[in-house]
mmCIF file of C-alpha atoms in Angstrom:
data_model
loop_
_atom_site.group_PDB
_atom_site.id
_atom_site.type_symbol
_atom_site.label_atom_id
_atom_site.label_comp_id
_atom_site.label_asym_id
_atom_site.label_seq_id
_atom_site.Cartn_x
_atom_site.Cartn_y
_atom_site.Cartn_z
ATOM 1 C CA MET A 219 41.316 87.820 173.024
ATOM 2 C CA SER A 220 44.843 86.392 172.822
ATOM 3 C CA SER A 221 44.159 84.530 169.732
ATOM 4 C CA LEU A 222 43.121 87.640 168.018
ATOM 5 C CA LYS A 223 45.390 88.580 165.271
ATOM 6 C CA PRO A 224 47.128 92.120 165.517
ATOM 7 C CA LEU A 225 46.157 94.842 163.315
ATOM 8 C CA SER A 226 47.136 98.417 162.834
ATOM 9 C CA ILE A 227 44.766 101.277 161.777
ATOM 10 C CA TYR A 228 45.580 104.421 159.778
ATOM 11 C CA ILE A 229 43.304 107.407 159.556
ATOM 12 C CA HIS A 230 43.593 109.925 156.696
ATOM 13 C CA ILE A 231 42.758 113.546 157.175
ATOM 14 C CA PRO A 232 43.396 115.170 154.008
ATOM 15 C CA PHE A 233 43.151 118.966 155.340
ATOM 16 C CA CYS A 234 45.724 121.348 156.230
ATOM 17 C CA ILE A 235 45.935 125.208 156.181
ATOM 18 C CA ARG A 236 48.114 125.510 153.408
ATOM 19 C CA LYS A 237 50.081 123.259 151.389
ATOM 20 C CA CYS A 238 54.064 122.893 151.687
ATOM 21 C CA LEU A 239 55.922 123.479 148.792
ATOM 22 C CA TYR A 240 57.708 120.189 148.968
ATOM 23 C CA CYS A 241 54.478 118.088 149.882
ATOM 24 C CA ASN A 242 52.777 115.505 147.582
ATOM 25 C CA PHE A 243 50.713 114.011 150.115
ATOM 26 C CA LEU A 244 46.894 113.803 149.401
ATOM 27 C CA SER A 245 45.833 117.091 151.239
ATOM 28 C CA TYR A 246 44.262 120.469 150.545
ATOM 29 C CA SER A 247 42.407 123.347 152.480
ATOM 30 C CA ALA A 248 38.716 123.173 153.013
ATOM 31 C CA SER A 249 36.004 124.985 154.855
ATOM 32 C CA ASP A 250 34.627 123.785 158.137
ATOM 33 C CA ASP A 251 31.364 122.303 156.417
ATOM 34 C CA GLU A 252 33.473 120.272 154.480
ATOM 35 C CA LYS A 253 35.723 118.862 157.181
ATOM 36 C CA HIS A 254 32.276 118.081 159.072
ATOM 37 C CA SER A 255 30.908 116.397 155.875
ATOM 38 C CA TYR A 256 34.334 114.312 155.646
ATOM 39 C CA ILE A 257 34.485 113.341 159.068
ATOM 40 C CA ASN A 258 30.274 111.935 158.983
ATOM 41 C CA ALA A 259 31.755 109.730 155.971
ATOM 42 C CA LEU A 260 34.772 108.571 157.710
ATOM 43 C CA VAL A 261 33.132 107.280 160.915
ATOM 44 C CA SER A 262 30.608 105.680 158.434
ATOM 45 C CA GLU A 263 33.319 103.671 156.730
ATOM 46 C CA ILE A 264 34.717 102.503 159.705
ATOM 47 C CA GLU A 265 31.451 101.304 161.266
ATOM 48 C CA GLN A 266 30.547 99.443 158.179
ATOM 49 C CA GLN A 267 34.180 98.312 157.388
ATOM 50 C CA SER A 268 35.071 96.921 161.026
ATOM 51 C CA ARG A 269 32.649 93.989 160.630
ATOM 52 C CA PHE A 270 35.320 92.563 158.617
ATOM 53 C CA TYR A 271 37.961 92.549 161.388
ATOM 54 C CA ASP A 272 36.350 90.760 164.061
ATOM 55 C CA SER A 273 39.061 88.482 164.296
ATOM 56 C CA HIS A 274 41.854 91.350 164.897
ATOM 57 C CA SER A 275 42.825 93.344 167.900
ATOM 58 C CA ILE A 276 44.003 96.631 167.378
ATOM 59 C CA ILE A 277 47.653 97.428 168.459
ATOM 60 C CA SER A 278 48.059 100.817 166.950
ATOM 61 C CA VAL A 279 46.362 104.063 165.642
ATOM 62 C CA PHE A 280 47.985 106.650 163.620
ATOM 63 C CA ILE A 281 45.772 109.585 162.531
ATOM 64 C CA GLY A 282 47.876 111.347 159.772
ATOM 65 C CA GLY A 283 47.192 113.531 156.903
ATOM 66 C CA GLY A 284 47.372 116.590 155.904
ATOM 67 C CA THR A 285 47.352 117.878 159.387
ATOM 68 C CA PRO A 286 44.835 116.290 161.508
ATOM 69 C CA SER A 287 45.211 118.957 164.359
ATOM 70 C CA VAL A 288 43.439 121.487 161.904
ATOM 71 C CA LEU A 289 40.337 119.569 162.763
ATOM 72 C CA ASP A 290 38.319 120.425 166.066
ATOM 73 C CA ALA A 291 38.809 118.290 168.799
ATOM 74 C CA SER A 292 35.526 116.995 168.721
ATOM 75 C CA GLU A 293 35.837 115.610 165.492
ATOM 76 C CA ILE A 294 39.033 113.809 166.510
ATOM 77 C CA GLU A 295 36.905 112.524 169.437
ATOM 78 C CA ARG A 296 34.175 111.404 167.290
ATOM 79 C CA VAL A 297 36.492 109.458 165.068
ATOM 80 C CA LEU A 298 38.270 107.422 168.082
ATOM 81 C CA CYS A 299 35.040 106.829 169.788
ATOM 82 C CA LYS A 300 33.864 105.137 166.491
ATOM 83 C CA LEU A 301 36.986 103.420 166.435
ATOM 84 C CA LYS A 302 36.642 101.760 169.970
ATOM 85 C CA GLU A 303 33.208 101.315 169.447
ATOM 86 C CA SER A 304 33.724 99.262 166.119
ATOM 87 C CA PHE A 305 37.184 97.346 166.926
ATOM 88 C CA HIS A 306 38.686 95.083 169.368
ATOM 89 C CA PHE A 307 41.437 97.035 171.197
ATOM 90 C CA ASN A 308 44.358 95.222 173.068
ATOM 91 C CA ASN A 309 45.176 96.686 176.757
ATOM 92 C CA GLU A 310 47.492 99.810 175.725
ATOM 93 C CA PRO A 311 47.576 100.433 171.730
ATOM 94 C CA GLU A 312 49.893 103.077 170.565
ATOM 95 C CA ILE A 313 47.543 105.864 169.373
ATOM 96 C CA THR A 314 49.344 108.809 167.356
ATOM 97 C CA ILE A 315 48.236 111.937 165.936
ATOM 98 C CA GLU A 316 50.245 114.219 163.825
ATOM 99 C CA VAL A 317 50.112 117.885 164.571
ATOM 100 C CA ASN A 318 51.873 121.029 163.302
ATOM 101 C CA PRO A 319 52.829 124.330 165.348
ATOM 102 C CA GLY A 320 49.942 127.003 165.505
ATOM 103 C CA THR A 321 47.077 124.425 164.701
ATOM 104 C CA VAL A 322 46.863 123.386 168.280
ATOM 105 C CA THR A 323 45.568 124.631 171.894
ATOM 106 C CA GLU A 324 46.202 123.228 175.178
ATOM 107 C CA GLU A 325 42.380 122.399 175.484
ATOM 108 C CA LYS A 326 42.617 120.750 172.431
ATOM 109 C CA MET A 327 45.471 118.329 173.159
ATOM 110 C CA ALA A 328 44.201 118.006 176.595
ATOM 111 C CA SER A 329 41.249 116.516 174.525
ATOM 112 C CA TYR A 330 43.468 114.483 172.999
ATOM 113 C CA LEU A 331 44.855 112.962 175.752
ATOM 114 C CA ARG A 332 41.033 112.364 177.119
ATOM 115 C CA SER A 333 40.216 110.744 173.830
ATOM 116 C CA GLY A 334 43.063 107.932 174.373
ATOM 117 C CA ILE A 335 45.798 109.422 172.127
ATOM 118 C CA ASN A 336 49.134 108.740 173.894
ATOM 119 C CA ARG A 337 51.678 110.034 171.241
ATOM 120 C CA LEU A 338 52.319 113.055 169.236
ATOM 121 C CA SER A 339 54.162 113.395 166.157
ATOM 122 C CA ILE A 340 55.288 117.178 165.902
ATOM 123 C CA GLY A 341 56.101 118.410 162.326
ATOM 124 C CA LEU A 342 59.142 120.684 162.771
ATOM 125 C CA GLN A 343 61.279 120.170 160.092
ATOM 126 C CA SER A 344 63.855 123.063 160.807
ATOM 127 C CA ALA A 345 64.367 125.197 163.925
ATOM 128 C CA ASP A 346 65.754 128.233 161.286
ATOM 129 C CA ASP A 347 62.822 130.217 160.385
ATOM 130 C CA GLU A 348 64.530 131.050 157.065
ATOM 131 C CA GLU A 349 64.550 127.368 155.938
ATOM 132 C CA LEU A 350 60.822 126.962 157.222
ATOM 133 C CA LYS A 351 59.871 129.714 154.783
ATOM 134 C CA ILE A 352 61.692 128.026 152.025
ATOM 135 C CA LEU A 353 59.730 124.725 152.767
ATOM 136 C CA GLY A 354 56.302 126.697 152.585
ATOM 137 C CA ARG A 355 55.702 126.231 156.455
ATOM 138 C CA ILE A 356 53.044 127.998 158.078
ATOM 139 C CA HIS A 357 54.971 128.191 161.318
ATOM 140 C CA ASP A 358 58.209 129.608 163.255
ATOM 141 C CA TYR A 359 60.376 127.932 165.673
ATOM 142 C CA VAL A 360 58.824 130.141 168.670
ATOM 143 C CA ALA A 361 55.459 128.232 167.488
ATOM 144 C CA PHE A 362 56.889 125.071 167.725
ATOM 145 C CA CYS A 363 58.348 125.696 170.856
ATOM 146 C CA ASP A 364 54.938 126.887 172.280
ATOM 147 C CA THR A 365 53.240 123.560 170.903
ATOM 148 C CA TYR A 366 55.827 121.268 172.560
ATOM 149 C CA GLU A 367 55.618 122.817 175.822
ATOM 150 C CA LEU A 368 51.819 122.808 176.015
ATOM 151 C CA ALA A 369 52.036 119.065 175.007
ATOM 152 C CA ARG A 370 54.307 118.659 177.938
ATOM 153 C CA LYS A 371 51.746 120.626 180.371
ATOM 154 C CA VAL A 372 48.853 118.844 179.324
ATOM 155 C CA GLY A 373 50.711 115.446 180.109
ATOM 156 C CA PHE A 374 52.080 113.853 176.895
ATOM 157 C CA ASN A 375 55.233 111.772 177.565
ATOM 158 C CA ASN A 376 55.705 110.218 174.238
ATOM 159 C CA ILE A 377 56.262 112.708 171.594
ATOM 160 C CA ASN A 378 58.012 112.319 168.163
ATOM 161 C CA VAL A 379 59.496 115.556 166.514
ATOM 162 C CA ASP A 380 60.093 115.250 162.549
ATOM 163 C CA LEU A 381 63.054 116.937 161.064
ATOM 164 C CA MET A 382 64.518 117.339 157.596
ATOM 165 C CA SER A 383 67.819 117.867 155.997
ATOM 166 C CA ALA A 384 69.014 118.679 152.588
ATOM 167 C CA ILE A 385 66.552 121.725 152.465
ATOM 168 C CA PRO A 386 67.781 124.200 150.101
ATOM 169 C CA GLY A 387 70.287 126.442 151.255
ATOM 170 C CA GLN A 388 70.648 124.375 154.672
ATOM 171 C CA THR A 389 74.261 124.387 155.908
ATOM 172 C CA THR A 390 76.126 121.941 158.160
ATOM 173 C CA ASP A 391 75.975 124.920 161.062
ATOM 174 C CA SER A 392 72.181 125.128 160.502
ATOM 175 C CA TYR A 393 71.113 121.884 160.638
ATOM 176 C CA ARG A 394 73.445 121.131 163.597
ATOM 177 C CA ALA A 395 71.843 124.091 165.778
ATOM 178 C CA THR A 396 68.537 122.512 164.770
ATOM 179 C CA LEU A 397 69.978 119.212 166.142
ATOM 180 C CA GLU A 398 71.173 120.842 169.166
ATOM 181 C CA LYS A 399 67.990 122.753 169.774
ATOM 182 C CA ILE A 400 65.444 119.741 169.722
ATOM 183 C CA LEU A 401 68.083 117.701 171.895
ATOM 184 C CA GLU A 402 67.480 120.625 174.534
ATOM 185 C CA TYR A 403 63.840 119.615 174.661
ATOM 186 C CA GLY A 404 64.592 115.835 174.656
ATOM 187 C CA PRO A 405 61.663 114.233 172.607
ATOM 188 C CA GLU A 406 61.376 110.547 173.047
ATOM 189 C CA HIS A 407 61.618 109.875 169.274
ATOM 190 C CA ILE A 408 62.931 111.802 166.012
ATOM 191 C CA SER A 409 62.269 111.371 162.632
ATOM 192 C CA ALA A 410 65.186 112.923 160.473
ATOM 193 C CA TYR A 411 64.229 112.272 156.656
ATOM 194 C CA SER A 412 66.230 114.058 153.818
ATOM 195 C CA LEU A 413 64.374 116.179 151.553
ATOM 196 C CA ILE A 414 63.007 114.208 148.509
ATOM 197 C CA LEU A 415 61.783 116.060 145.409
ATOM 198 C CA GLU A 416 58.469 114.830 144.392
ATOM 199 C CA GLU A 417 56.772 114.944 141.263
ATOM 200 C CA GLY A 418 53.622 117.266 141.460
ATOM 201 C CA THR A 419 55.190 119.711 144.170
ATOM 202 C CA TRP A 420 56.276 122.889 143.806
ATOM 203 C CA PHE A 421 59.546 122.197 144.579
ATOM 204 C CA TYR A 422 59.929 119.633 141.814
ATOM 205 C CA GLU A 423 58.490 121.886 138.936
ATOM 206 C CA ASN A 424 61.054 124.827 140.286
ATOM 207 C CA ARG A 425 63.775 122.512 141.104
ATOM 208 C CA ASP A 426 66.524 124.398 138.707
ATOM 209 C CA LYS A 427 65.674 127.670 140.737
ATOM 210 C CA LEU A 428 66.568 126.139 143.902
ATOM 211 C CA GLU A 429 69.912 125.841 145.840
ATOM 212 C CA LEU A 430 69.887 122.193 146.185
ATOM 213 C CA LEU A 431 72.299 120.221 148.263
ATOM 214 C CA THR A 432 74.919 117.767 146.628
ATOM 215 C CA GLU A 433 74.697 114.227 147.446
ATOM 216 C CA ASP A 434 77.698 114.487 149.416
ATOM 217 C CA GLU A 435 76.488 117.179 151.064
ATOM 218 C CA ASP A 436 73.252 115.781 151.764
ATOM 219 C CA ARG A 437 75.507 112.620 153.159
ATOM 220 C CA VAL A 438 77.300 114.734 155.501
ATOM 221 C CA LEU A 439 74.295 115.915 157.302
ATOM 222 C CA TYR A 440 72.889 112.332 157.208
ATOM 223 C CA GLU A 441 75.961 111.156 158.866
ATOM 224 C CA MET A 442 75.846 114.267 161.388
ATOM 225 C CA THR A 443 72.408 113.305 162.575
ATOM 226 C CA GLU A 444 73.421 109.664 163.546
ATOM 227 C CA LYS A 445 76.523 110.947 165.116
ATOM 228 C CA ILE A 446 74.735 113.735 167.372
ATOM 229 C CA LEU A 447 71.603 111.377 168.042
ATOM 230 C CA SER A 448 73.458 108.740 169.412
ATOM 231 C CA ALA A 449 75.851 110.487 171.446
ATOM 232 C CA ASN A 450 72.570 112.128 173.240
ATOM 233 C CA GLY A 451 70.635 108.659 174.146
ATOM 234 C CA TYR A 452 68.852 108.012 170.937
ATOM 235 C CA HIS A 453 69.494 104.660 169.143
ATOM 236 C CA ARG A 454 68.754 104.567 165.342
ATOM 237 C CA TYR A 455 66.220 101.414 164.735
ATOM 238 C CA GLU A 456 65.484 102.387 161.247
ATOM 239 C CA ILE A 457 67.326 104.248 158.255
ATOM 240 C CA SER A 458 65.714 107.432 159.486
ATOM 241 C CA ASN A 459 64.069 106.818 162.910
ATOM 242 C CA TYR A 460 65.679 107.618 166.338
ATOM 243 C CA ALA A 461 64.332 106.648 169.549
ATOM 244 C CA LYS A 462 65.158 106.711 173.317
ATOM 245 C CA ASP A 463 64.879 103.095 174.779
ATOM 246 C CA GLY A 464 61.380 101.829 174.887
ATOM 247 C CA TYR A 465 59.926 104.644 172.433
ATOM 248 C CA GLU A 466 60.354 102.967 168.971
ATOM 249 C CA CYS A 467 57.151 103.715 166.980
ATOM 250 C CA ILE A 468 55.113 100.511 167.178
ATOM 251 C CA HIS A 469 52.788 101.453 164.173
ATOM 252 C CA ASN A 470 55.664 102.295 161.805
ATOM 253 C CA LYS A 471 57.155 98.890 162.493
ATOM 254 C CA VAL A 472 54.324 97.294 161.453
ATOM 255 C CA TYR A 473 54.828 98.972 158.011
ATOM 256 C CA TRP A 474 58.307 97.748 157.651
ATOM 257 C CA GLN A 475 57.663 94.587 159.080
ATOM 258 C CA ARG A 476 54.684 93.511 156.739
ATOM 259 C CA GLY A 477 52.127 93.463 159.545
ATOM 260 C CA ASP A 478 48.569 93.826 158.624
ATOM 261 C CA TYR A 479 46.944 97.202 158.507
ATOM 262 C CA VAL A 480 44.078 98.894 157.042
ATOM 263 C CA GLY A 481 43.239 102.511 156.381
ATOM 264 C CA PHE A 482 40.363 104.749 156.413
ATOM 265 C CA GLY A 483 39.261 107.965 154.726
ATOM 266 C CA LEU A 484 40.550 109.468 151.268
ATOM 267 C CA GLY A 485 43.020 107.374 149.626
ATOM 268 C CA ALA A 486 44.227 105.522 152.718
ATOM 269 C CA ALA A 487 46.069 102.441 151.770
ATOM 270 C CA SER A 488 45.660 99.095 153.598
ATOM 271 C CA MET A 489 47.460 95.541 153.530
ATOM 272 C CA VAL A 490 45.656 92.548 155.105
ATOM 273 C CA GLY A 491 46.568 88.723 154.367
ATOM 274 C CA ASP A 492 49.040 90.139 151.552
ATOM 275 C CA VAL A 493 46.216 91.871 149.788
ATOM 276 C CA ARG A 494 46.936 95.590 149.068
ATOM 277 C CA TRP A 495 44.596 98.153 148.083
ATOM 278 C CA ASN A 496 43.845 101.855 148.667
ATOM 279 C CA ASN A 497 40.762 104.149 149.227
ATOM 280 C CA THR A 498 39.340 106.264 146.052
ATOM 281 C CA TYR A 499 41.350 109.732 146.011
ATOM 282 C CA GLU A 500 37.852 111.176 144.517
ATOM 283 C CA ILE A 501 36.803 113.363 147.385
ATOM 284 C CA ASP A 502 32.832 113.272 145.767
ATOM 285 C CA LYS A 503 32.856 109.545 145.204
ATOM 286 C CA TYR A 504 34.007 108.841 148.770
ATOM 287 C CA GLN A 505 31.624 111.053 150.475
ATOM 288 C CA MET A 506 28.537 110.394 148.180
ATOM 289 C CA LEU A 507 29.204 106.377 149.172
ATOM 290 C CA PHE A 508 29.318 106.708 152.708
ATOM 291 C CA ASN A 509 26.697 109.953 153.492
ATOM 292 C CA LYS A 510 23.994 108.156 151.773
ATOM 293 C CA SER A 511 21.553 105.922 153.554
ATOM 294 C CA ASP A 512 21.615 102.964 151.289
ATOM 295 C CA MET A 513 24.682 101.257 151.922
ATOM 296 C CA LEU A 514 23.564 97.948 149.380
ATOM 297 C CA SER A 515 26.129 98.783 146.925
ATOM 298 C CA TYR A 516 28.804 99.148 149.934
ATOM 299 C CA GLU A 517 28.040 95.824 151.367
ATOM 300 C CA ASN A 518 28.350 94.046 148.099
ATOM 301 C CA ASN A 519 31.853 95.406 147.501
ATOM 302 C CA MET A 520 33.374 95.877 150.828
ATOM 303 C CA LEU A 521 34.711 92.223 151.351
ATOM 304 C CA PRO A 522 38.576 92.267 151.692
ATOM 305 C CA ASN A 523 38.590 89.217 149.038
ATOM 306 C CA LYS A 524 36.508 90.804 146.545
ATOM 307 C CA ASN A 525 37.314 93.493 143.696
ATOM 308 C CA ASN A 526 35.734 96.810 144.546
ATOM 309 C CA THR A 527 34.920 99.373 141.842
ATOM 310 C CA LEU A 528 33.324 101.978 144.415
ATOM 311 C CA LEU A 529 35.751 102.534 147.276
ATOM 312 C CA GLN A 530 38.847 100.240 147.184
ATOM 313 C CA GLU A 531 41.073 100.706 143.990
ATOM 314 C CA ASN A 532 44.420 98.847 142.755
ATOM 315 C CA LYS A 533 43.593 96.005 144.664
ATOM 316 C CA HIS A 534 46.439 93.432 144.414
ATOM 317 C CA CYS A 535 47.332 90.022 145.763
ATOM 318 C CA LEU A 536 50.836 89.885 146.139
ATOM 319 C CA THR A 537 52.445 87.000 144.752
ATOM 320 C CA LYS A 538 55.127 84.999 146.645
ATOM 321 C CA GLU A 539 57.968 86.786 144.922
ATOM 322 C CA GLU A 540 56.418 90.038 145.560
ATOM 323 C CA GLN A 541 55.926 88.989 149.053
ATOM 324 C CA MET A 542 59.943 88.056 149.238
ATOM 325 C CA GLU A 543 61.030 91.281 147.642
ATOM 326 C CA GLU A 544 58.769 93.452 150.275
ATOM 327 C CA PHE A 545 60.350 91.276 153.243
ATOM 328 C CA MET A 546 63.710 92.357 152.156
ATOM 329 C CA PHE A 547 63.445 95.890 151.004
ATOM 330 C CA LEU A 548 61.334 96.975 153.878
ATOM 331 C CA GLY A 549 62.949 94.877 156.768
ATOM 332 C CA LEU A 550 66.216 95.885 155.600
ATOM 333 C CA ARG A 551 65.250 99.654 156.543
ATOM 334 C CA LEU A 552 65.325 98.144 160.141
ATOM 335 C CA ILE A 553 68.911 98.689 161.655
ATOM 336 C CA LYS A 554 68.413 94.895 163.246
ATOM 337 C CA GLY A 555 67.688 93.653 159.611
ATOM 338 C CA VAL A 556 65.561 90.527 158.675
ATOM 339 C CA LYS A 557 66.089 87.420 160.374
ATOM 340 C CA LYS A 558 66.902 84.125 158.527
ATOM 341 C CA ASP A 559 64.326 82.075 160.272
ATOM 342 C CA ASP A 560 61.675 84.775 160.251
ATOM 343 C CA PHE A 561 61.987 84.172 156.008
ATOM 344 C CA ARG A 562 62.091 80.538 156.332
ATOM 345 C CA GLU A 563 58.897 80.681 158.482
ATOM 346 C CA LYS A 564 57.089 83.014 155.995
ATOM 347 C CA PHE A 565 58.146 81.307 152.880
ATOM 348 C CA GLY A 566 58.969 77.907 153.733
ATOM 349 C CA VAL A 567 62.669 78.234 152.238
ATOM 350 C CA PRO A 568 65.950 79.371 153.336
ATOM 351 C CA ILE A 569 66.816 82.971 152.262
ATOM 352 C CA GLU A 570 69.680 81.514 150.638
ATOM 353 C CA ASP A 571 67.871 79.419 148.481
ATOM 354 C CA VAL A 572 66.559 82.966 147.124
ATOM 355 C CA TYR A 573 68.893 85.359 147.675
ATOM 356 C CA GLY A 574 71.882 83.464 148.003
ATOM 357 C CA GLU A 575 73.944 85.022 145.398
ATOM 358 C CA VAL A 576 73.034 88.554 146.079
ATOM 359 C CA ILE A 577 73.937 88.229 149.735
ATOM 360 C CA LYS A 578 77.327 87.106 149.032
ATOM 361 C CA LYS A 579 77.790 89.769 146.595
ATOM 362 C CA MET A 580 76.455 92.509 148.970
ATOM 363 C CA GLN A 581 78.752 91.088 151.930
ATOM 364 C CA ASN A 582 81.625 91.048 149.694
ATOM 365 C CA ASP A 583 81.197 94.436 149.240
ATOM 366 C CA GLY A 584 81.001 95.632 152.497
ATOM 367 C CA LEU A 585 76.834 96.573 152.185
ATOM 368 C CA VAL A 586 75.605 93.803 154.469
ATOM 369 C CA ILE A 587 76.620 91.990 157.697
ATOM 370 C CA VAL A 588 75.469 88.161 157.519
ATOM 371 C CA ASP A 589 74.823 85.912 160.743
ATOM 372 C CA ASP A 590 71.456 84.722 161.879
ATOM 373 C CA SER A 591 70.218 87.776 159.930
ATOM 374 C CA ILE A 592 70.865 90.167 157.320
ATOM 375 C CA ARG A 593 71.372 93.689 158.112
ATOM 376 C CA LEU A 594 72.983 96.949 156.343
ATOM 377 C CA THR A 595 76.318 97.864 157.710
ATOM 378 C CA PRO A 596 77.186 101.602 157.783
ATOM 379 C CA TYR A 597 78.191 101.852 154.253
ATOM 380 C CA GLY A 598 75.253 99.810 152.999
ATOM 381 C CA ILE A 599 73.152 102.421 155.058
ATOM 382 C CA ASP A 600 74.547 105.371 153.122
ATOM 383 C CA ILE A 601 73.344 103.484 149.848
ATOM 384 C CA SER A 602 70.525 101.644 150.775
ATOM 385 C CA ASN A 603 68.331 102.335 147.961
ATOM 386 C CA TYR A 604 70.925 100.613 145.586
ATOM 387 C CA VAL A 605 71.351 97.632 148.158
ATOM 388 C CA MET A 606 67.441 96.951 148.490
ATOM 389 C CA ALA A 607 67.116 97.146 144.601
ATOM 390 C CA GLN A 608 69.516 94.142 144.495
ATOM 391 C CA PHE A 609 66.757 92.362 146.317
ATOM 392 C CA LEU A 610 64.314 93.012 143.531
ATOM 393 C CA PHE A 611 63.284 89.940 141.024
#
């Protein structure tokens, strides 16, 4: 088994009770029958595609959405059972499920734990009820507290909490209060992102009516996050992610370090062997494909090295230049940066031969530190989008 290649799995559950006003993820509300039909298709996809990954061993699974916790626990159990039947798992894979306050019970979380899920990611965003209303969240802070306490009660010892800054109308005092309240609970991991106005969202369409923070105000909150969390035992290992020792998210690091991952479900993205694709976004097409008995069309179109017109869309084999770009702008999100030796091993040339001038300029501008690796300075983190853009060809 040691010769097997590491692989991560993403499972997309596109259902939610109500779409948040800032959300541009592939998600929508659905009836119980629609959810059940989708899970039928999902487990069929997992079974059919798994045969192409016999040389891989699963190191992490992430069940995201949407809100996966709106499903009955039995449906999540079906998905995990099918994964374990269909793939090689390493001894202790990290298995995460996203949950929202108000959508889980003690029995449901106990079922997750029995099924092998060992990490929860709870979407809080803010401990201020008015800010939660502004975001269009379905819960209040008390519901989060109840969810968190139930998770500990049933035995979860690896919990992430999602927080958001730059919420319209948010103040330094309200954001500090959110951080302090979460620190009282002491989750193992905290993801703290700034609000981004995404096209197609209510926020984007009504941006002129919102009390948006300025860039400088946003930066104050960003810097506050690092200062307060670092002082309370959380190390920043990625631009927006903090963890206690031993609790960095294995699954997300696969993305940032360009490891292989395969996605199952509507719109799920994959990258295996420098080939990228995503599943269809059309629910009718997805369910028709996997709920029918004749799988011949699937068999003829599913091989990762073939073009697929039924399930896989936007398939693209990355050029060497594109691989280098991703290596840099994803790797630089990590606080430890990118190692020169890793670049040479991956691409067969010293990093200076490709990015020498860019690295020198970024170093002179005080944006990166250069030794055996290249990593962002605190100032570089503040304007990370600008720095990463310099490594695009």
